Amino acid sequence: PDRETNTRTAQNAGSKKGRGLEMETQWQVTDNWVMLGNYAFQHAMNNEDDNPGNAPQQQGYLRSDWQFWPQWHLNMQAKWVANRYRVPGDPRPPIDDYTWVDLTLRRQLVKEHWDFAVSVRNLLDADARELSAGPDASGMINTPHDLPLAGRNYWLELRYRF
């Protein structure tokens, strides 16, 4: 809160130090098949030598795009999220890592202006969650079981490009 007013101004609190690494690669396996992957690592500490939380220390992503027949494409993508710490003072147990896999079959139609696709997202039905806020000033945790992401779900898509 700002002194002697009814307003609030965001301000930095403390400091954080971190280091990390990100890598990405793409591989043309065959004329009709491409794979892409990336990996990110970070290590952060606040001024009390605690992990400040709310960010994964490791993430990975892998995507495969394969044209297995003329106008037919199969796409698989997988995302791995790991080593997420809670903010200091949050008494809840560590949040679980997760791996999320999507699979899409796509067909180009009618002189390449139309696409039709069917997808399964979260194919392995992972219990994936994102961190929710820690305790507020009164010590209350408003979302104690974190923010659930969607379970396995199915998509149909019809797309027109002009």
PDB file of C-alpha atoms in Angstrom:
ATOM      1  CA  PRO A   1       0.000   0.000   0.000  1.00  0.00           C
ATOM      2  CA  ASP A   2       1.095   3.551  -0.717  1.00  0.00           C
ATOM      3  CA  ARG A   3       1.398   5.761   2.353  1.00  0.00           C
ATOM      4  CA  GLU A   4      -1.535   8.006   3.173  1.00  0.00           C
ATOM      5  CA  THR A   5      -3.514   6.992   0.046  1.00  0.00           C
ATOM      6  CA  ASN A   6      -5.961   4.301  -1.022  1.00  0.00           C
ATOM      7  CA  THR A   7      -3.680   3.050  -3.810  1.00  0.00           C
ATOM      8  CA  ARG A   8      -1.158   0.254  -4.124  1.00  0.00           C
ATOM      9  CA  THR A   9       2.030   0.177  -6.183  1.00  0.00           C
ATOM     10  CA  ALA A  10       3.777  -3.051  -7.211  1.00  0.00           C
ATOM     11  CA  GLN A  11       7.360  -3.218  -5.924  1.00  0.00           C
ATOM     12  CA  ASN A  12      10.162  -5.714  -6.070  1.00  0.00           C
ATOM     13  CA  ALA A  13      10.745  -7.638  -2.880  1.00  0.00           C
ATOM     14  CA  GLY A  14      14.182  -9.117  -2.294  1.00  0.00           C
ATOM     15  CA  SER A  15      16.376 -10.476  -5.045  1.00  0.00           C
ATOM     16  CA  LYS A  16      16.814 -13.674  -6.988  1.00  0.00           C
ATOM     17  CA  LYS A  17      19.808 -15.214  -8.659  1.00  0.00           C
ATOM     18  CA  GLY A  18      19.577 -17.867 -11.299  1.00  0.00           C
ATOM     19  CA  ARG A  19      21.290 -19.674 -14.084  1.00  0.00           C
ATOM     20  CA  GLY A  20      19.958 -21.903 -16.789  1.00  0.00           C
ATOM     21  CA  LEU A  21      20.326 -23.516 -20.147  1.00  0.00           C
ATOM     22  CA  GLU A  22      18.030 -24.019 -23.121  1.00  0.00           C
ATOM     23  CA  MET A  23      18.733 -26.246 -26.105  1.00  0.00           C
ATOM     24  CA  GLU A  24      16.733 -26.993 -29.227  1.00  0.00           C
ATOM     25  CA  THR A  25      17.367 -29.275 -32.155  1.00  0.00           C
ATOM     26  CA  GLN A  26      15.563 -30.297 -35.311  1.00  0.00           C
ATOM     27  CA  TRP A  27      16.220 -33.434 -37.315  1.00  0.00           C
ATOM     28  CA  GLN A  28      14.988 -34.183 -40.835  1.00  0.00           C
ATOM     29  CA  VAL A  29      14.754 -37.973 -40.399  1.00  0.00           C
ATOM     30  CA  THR A  30      13.513 -38.583 -43.961  1.00  0.00           C
ATOM     31  CA  ASP A  31      11.987 -36.430 -46.694  1.00  0.00           C
ATOM     32  CA  ASN A  32       8.587 -36.943 -45.029  1.00  0.00           C
ATOM     33  CA  TRP A  33       9.477 -37.003 -41.343  1.00  0.00           C
ATOM     34  CA  VAL A  34      10.783 -34.201 -39.100  1.00  0.00           C
ATOM     35  CA  MET A  35      11.517 -34.348 -35.381  1.00  0.00           C
ATOM     36  CA  LEU A  36      12.035 -31.361 -33.104  1.00  0.00           C
ATOM     37  CA  GLY A  37      13.025 -31.297 -29.461  1.00  0.00           C
ATOM     38  CA  ASN A  38      14.026 -28.848 -26.786  1.00  0.00           C
ATOM     39  CA  TYR A  39      15.156 -28.951 -23.191  1.00  0.00           C
ATOM     40  CA  ALA A  40      15.319 -26.173 -20.596  1.00  0.00           C
ATOM     41  CA  PHE A  41      16.978 -26.184 -17.176  1.00  0.00           C
ATOM     42  CA  GLN A  42      17.029 -23.448 -14.559  1.00  0.00           C
ATOM     43  CA  HIS A  43      18.329 -23.107 -11.032  1.00  0.00           C
ATOM     44  CA  ALA A  44      17.200 -20.072  -9.041  1.00  0.00           C
ATOM     45  CA  MET A  45      17.709 -18.940  -5.451  1.00  0.00           C
ATOM     46  CA  ASN A  46      16.303 -15.979  -3.528  1.00  0.00           C
ATOM     47  CA  ASN A  47      18.269 -13.882  -1.047  1.00  0.00           C
ATOM     48  CA  GLU A  48      17.558 -16.425   1.746  1.00  0.00           C
ATOM     49  CA  ASP A  49      19.124 -19.234  -0.352  1.00  0.00           C
ATOM     50  CA  ASP A  50      15.713 -20.821  -0.952  1.00  0.00           C
ATOM     51  CA  ASN A  51      14.245 -21.777  -4.283  1.00  0.00           C
ATOM     52  CA  PRO A  52      11.716 -18.994  -5.010  1.00  0.00           C
ATOM     53  CA  GLY A  53       9.259 -21.521  -6.459  1.00  0.00           C
ATOM     54  CA  ASN A  54       6.524 -21.307  -9.069  1.00  0.00           C
ATOM     55  CA  ALA A  55       8.682 -22.338 -12.041  1.00  0.00           C
ATOM     56  CA  PRO A  56       9.839 -25.751 -13.271  1.00  0.00           C
ATOM     57  CA  GLN A  57      13.537 -26.433 -13.007  1.00  0.00           C
ATOM     58  CA  GLN A  58      13.364 -28.790 -15.991  1.00  0.00           C
ATOM     59  CA  GLN A  59      11.192 -28.923 -19.094  1.00  0.00           C
ATOM     60  CA  GLY A  60      11.395 -30.996 -22.232  1.00  0.00           C
ATOM     61  CA  TYR A  61       9.447 -31.032 -25.476  1.00  0.00           C
ATOM     62  CA  LEU A  62       9.488 -33.496 -28.367  1.00  0.00           C
ATOM     63  CA  ARG A  63       7.495 -33.254 -31.594  1.00  0.00           C
ATOM     64  CA  SER A  64       7.306 -35.617 -34.536  1.00  0.00           C
ATOM     65  CA  ASP A  65       5.688 -34.609 -37.849  1.00  0.00           C
ATOM     66  CA  TRP A  66       5.315 -37.445 -40.354  1.00  0.00           C
ATOM     67  CA  GLN A  67       3.665 -37.352 -43.778  1.00  0.00           C
ATOM     68  CA  PHE A  68       3.067 -41.073 -44.158  1.00  0.00           C
ATOM     69  CA  TRP A  69       0.881 -40.884 -47.298  1.00  0.00           C
ATOM     70  CA  PRO A  70       0.131 -38.039 -49.731  1.00  0.00           C
ATOM     71  CA  GLN A  71      -1.966 -35.422 -47.880  1.00  0.00           C
ATOM     72  CA  TRP A  72      -1.944 -37.496 -44.644  1.00  0.00           C
ATOM     73  CA  HIS A  73       0.063 -36.287 -41.627  1.00  0.00           C
ATOM     74  CA  LEU A  74       0.581 -37.783 -38.189  1.00  0.00           C
ATOM     75  CA  ASN A  75       1.791 -35.440 -35.460  1.00  0.00           C
ATOM     76  CA  MET A  76       2.846 -36.415 -31.946  1.00  0.00           C
ATOM     77  CA  GLN A  77       4.019 -33.974 -29.314  1.00  0.00           C
ATOM     78  CA  ALA A  78       5.079 -34.616 -25.742  1.00  0.00           C
ATOM     79  CA  LYS A  79       5.842 -32.120 -22.985  1.00  0.00           C
ATOM     80  CA  TRP A  80       7.624 -33.031 -19.751  1.00  0.00           C
ATOM     81  CA  VAL A  81       7.538 -30.666 -16.754  1.00  0.00           C
ATOM     82  CA  ALA A  82       9.635 -31.499 -13.681  1.00  0.00           C
ATOM     83  CA  ASN A  83      11.096 -30.269 -10.413  1.00  0.00           C
ATOM     84  CA  ARG A  84       8.648 -27.514  -9.516  1.00  0.00           C
ATOM     85  CA  TYR A  85       9.085 -26.056  -6.065  1.00  0.00           C
ATOM     86  CA  ARG A  86       6.494 -24.211  -4.045  1.00  0.00           C
ATOM     87  CA  VAL A  87       7.130 -20.728  -2.696  1.00  0.00           C
ATOM     88  CA  PRO A  88       8.921 -20.634   0.668  1.00  0.00           C
ATOM     89  CA  GLY A  89       6.395 -20.922   3.486  1.00  0.00           C
ATOM     90  CA  ASP A  90       3.913 -23.041   1.503  1.00  0.00           C
ATOM     91  CA  PRO A  91       3.320 -26.146   3.680  1.00  0.00           C
ATOM     92  CA  ARG A  92       1.862 -28.341   0.919  1.00  0.00           C
ATOM     93  CA  PRO A  93       3.871 -31.322  -0.373  1.00  0.00           C
ATOM     94  CA  PRO A  94       5.815 -30.894  -3.626  1.00  0.00           C
ATOM     95  CA  ILE A  95       3.731 -30.908  -6.811  1.00  0.00           C
ATOM     96  CA  ASP A  96       4.121 -33.940  -9.056  1.00  0.00           C
ATOM     97  CA  ASP A  97       5.986 -33.879 -12.361  1.00  0.00           C
ATOM     98  CA  TYR A  98       3.961 -34.707 -15.454  1.00  0.00           C
ATOM     99  CA  THR A  99       4.278 -35.770 -19.072  1.00  0.00           C
ATOM    100  CA  TRP A 100       1.615 -34.610 -21.520  1.00  0.00           C
ATOM    101  CA  VAL A 101       1.217 -36.318 -24.918  1.00  0.00           C
ATOM    102  CA  ASP A 102      -0.955 -35.177 -27.852  1.00  0.00           C
ATOM    103  CA  LEU A 103      -1.602 -37.120 -31.056  1.00  0.00           C
ATOM    104  CA  THR A 104      -3.138 -35.618 -34.234  1.00  0.00           C
ATOM    105  CA  LEU A 105      -4.062 -37.190 -37.565  1.00  0.00           C
ATOM    106  CA  ARG A 106      -4.549 -34.594 -40.328  1.00  0.00           C
ATOM    107  CA  ARG A 107      -5.755 -34.911 -43.931  1.00  0.00           C
ATOM    108  CA  GLN A 108      -5.528 -32.192 -46.571  1.00  0.00           C
ATOM    109  CA  LEU A 109      -8.706 -32.021 -48.675  1.00  0.00           C
ATOM    110  CA  VAL A 110      -9.967 -30.303 -51.818  1.00  0.00           C
ATOM    111  CA  LYS A 111      -6.945 -28.812 -53.574  1.00  0.00           C
ATOM    112  CA  GLU A 112      -5.133 -28.112 -50.277  1.00  0.00           C
ATOM    113  CA  HIS A 113      -7.530 -25.385 -49.049  1.00  0.00           C
ATOM    114  CA  TRP A 114      -9.285 -27.576 -46.515  1.00  0.00           C
ATOM    115  CA  ASP A 115      -7.818 -29.649 -43.686  1.00  0.00           C
ATOM    116  CA  PHE A 116      -9.568 -32.170 -41.511  1.00  0.00           C
ATOM    117  CA  ALA A 117      -7.994 -33.354 -38.266  1.00  0.00           C
ATOM    118  CA  VAL A 118      -8.795 -35.552 -35.320  1.00  0.00           C
ATOM    119  CA  SER A 119      -6.761 -35.199 -32.114  1.00  0.00           C
ATOM    120  CA  VAL A 120      -6.405 -36.806 -28.742  1.00  0.00           C
ATOM    121  CA  ARG A 121      -4.926 -34.408 -26.208  1.00  0.00           C
ATOM    122  CA  ASN A 122      -3.428 -35.675 -22.971  1.00  0.00           C
ATOM    123  CA  LEU A 123      -3.419 -39.117 -24.578  1.00  0.00           C
ATOM    124  CA  LEU A 124      -2.055 -40.836 -21.449  1.00  0.00           C
ATOM    125  CA  ASP A 125      -4.630 -39.063 -19.219  1.00  0.00           C
ATOM    126  CA  ALA A 126      -1.900 -37.612 -16.987  1.00  0.00           C
ATOM    127  CA  ASP A 127      -3.013 -35.990 -13.738  1.00  0.00           C
ATOM    128  CA  ALA A 128      -1.324 -32.734 -14.724  1.00  0.00           C
ATOM    129  CA  ARG A 129      -1.569 -29.710 -12.452  1.00  0.00           C
ATOM    130  CA  GLU A 130      -0.152 -26.223 -12.359  1.00  0.00           C
ATOM    131  CA  LEU A 131       0.935 -24.602  -9.114  1.00  0.00           C
ATOM    132  CA  SER A 132      -1.628 -22.462  -7.328  1.00  0.00           C
ATOM    133  CA  ALA A 133      -0.801 -19.501  -5.105  1.00  0.00           C
ATOM    134  CA  GLY A 134       0.645 -20.250  -1.691  1.00  0.00           C
ATOM    135  CA  PRO A 135      -0.678 -18.951   1.603  1.00  0.00           C
ATOM    136  CA  ASP A 136      -2.026 -15.389   1.664  1.00  0.00           C
ATOM    137  CA  ALA A 137      -1.272 -12.911   4.461  1.00  0.00           C
ATOM    138  CA  SER A 138      -3.681 -14.738   6.787  1.00  0.00           C
ATOM    139  CA  GLY A 139      -2.096 -18.139   6.033  1.00  0.00           C
ATOM    140  CA  MET A 140      -5.088 -19.318   3.961  1.00  0.00           C
ATOM    141  CA  ILE A 141      -4.477 -21.369   0.795  1.00  0.00           C
ATOM    142  CA  ASN A 142      -7.417 -20.681  -1.512  1.00  0.00           C
ATOM    143  CA  THR A 143      -6.722 -23.477  -4.034  1.00  0.00           C
ATOM    144  CA  PRO A 144      -5.155 -26.236  -1.931  1.00  0.00           C
ATOM    145  CA  HIS A 145      -5.038 -28.933  -4.629  1.00  0.00           C
ATOM    146  CA  ASP A 146      -3.501 -26.729  -7.346  1.00  0.00           C
ATOM    147  CA  LEU A 147      -4.991 -26.030 -10.773  1.00  0.00           C
ATOM    148  CA  PRO A 148      -5.920 -29.216 -12.665  1.00  0.00           C
ATOM    149  CA  LEU A 149      -5.314 -29.330 -16.394  1.00  0.00           C
ATOM    150  CA  ALA A 150      -7.750 -31.123 -18.704  1.00  0.00           C
ATOM    151  CA  GLY A 151      -7.861 -34.904 -18.689  1.00  0.00           C
ATOM    152  CA  ARG A 152      -7.841 -36.885 -21.926  1.00  0.00           C
ATOM    153  CA  ASN A 153      -9.961 -35.056 -24.484  1.00  0.00           C
ATOM    154  CA  TYR A 154     -10.836 -35.387 -28.153  1.00  0.00           C
ATOM    155  CA  TRP A 155     -10.947 -32.741 -30.890  1.00  0.00           C
ATOM    156  CA  LEU A 156     -12.329 -32.641 -34.404  1.00  0.00           C
ATOM    157  CA  GLU A 157     -11.134 -29.813 -36.612  1.00  0.00           C
ATOM    158  CA  LEU A 158     -12.153 -28.563 -40.028  1.00  0.00           C
ATOM    159  CA  ARG A 159      -9.963 -25.743 -41.344  1.00  0.00           C
ATOM    160  CA  TYR A 160     -10.146 -23.605 -44.483  1.00  0.00           C
ATOM    161  CA  ARG A 161      -7.087 -21.637 -45.652  1.00  0.00           C
ATOM    162  CA  PHE A 162      -7.388 -18.780 -48.119  1.00  0.00           C
TER     163      PHE A 162
END
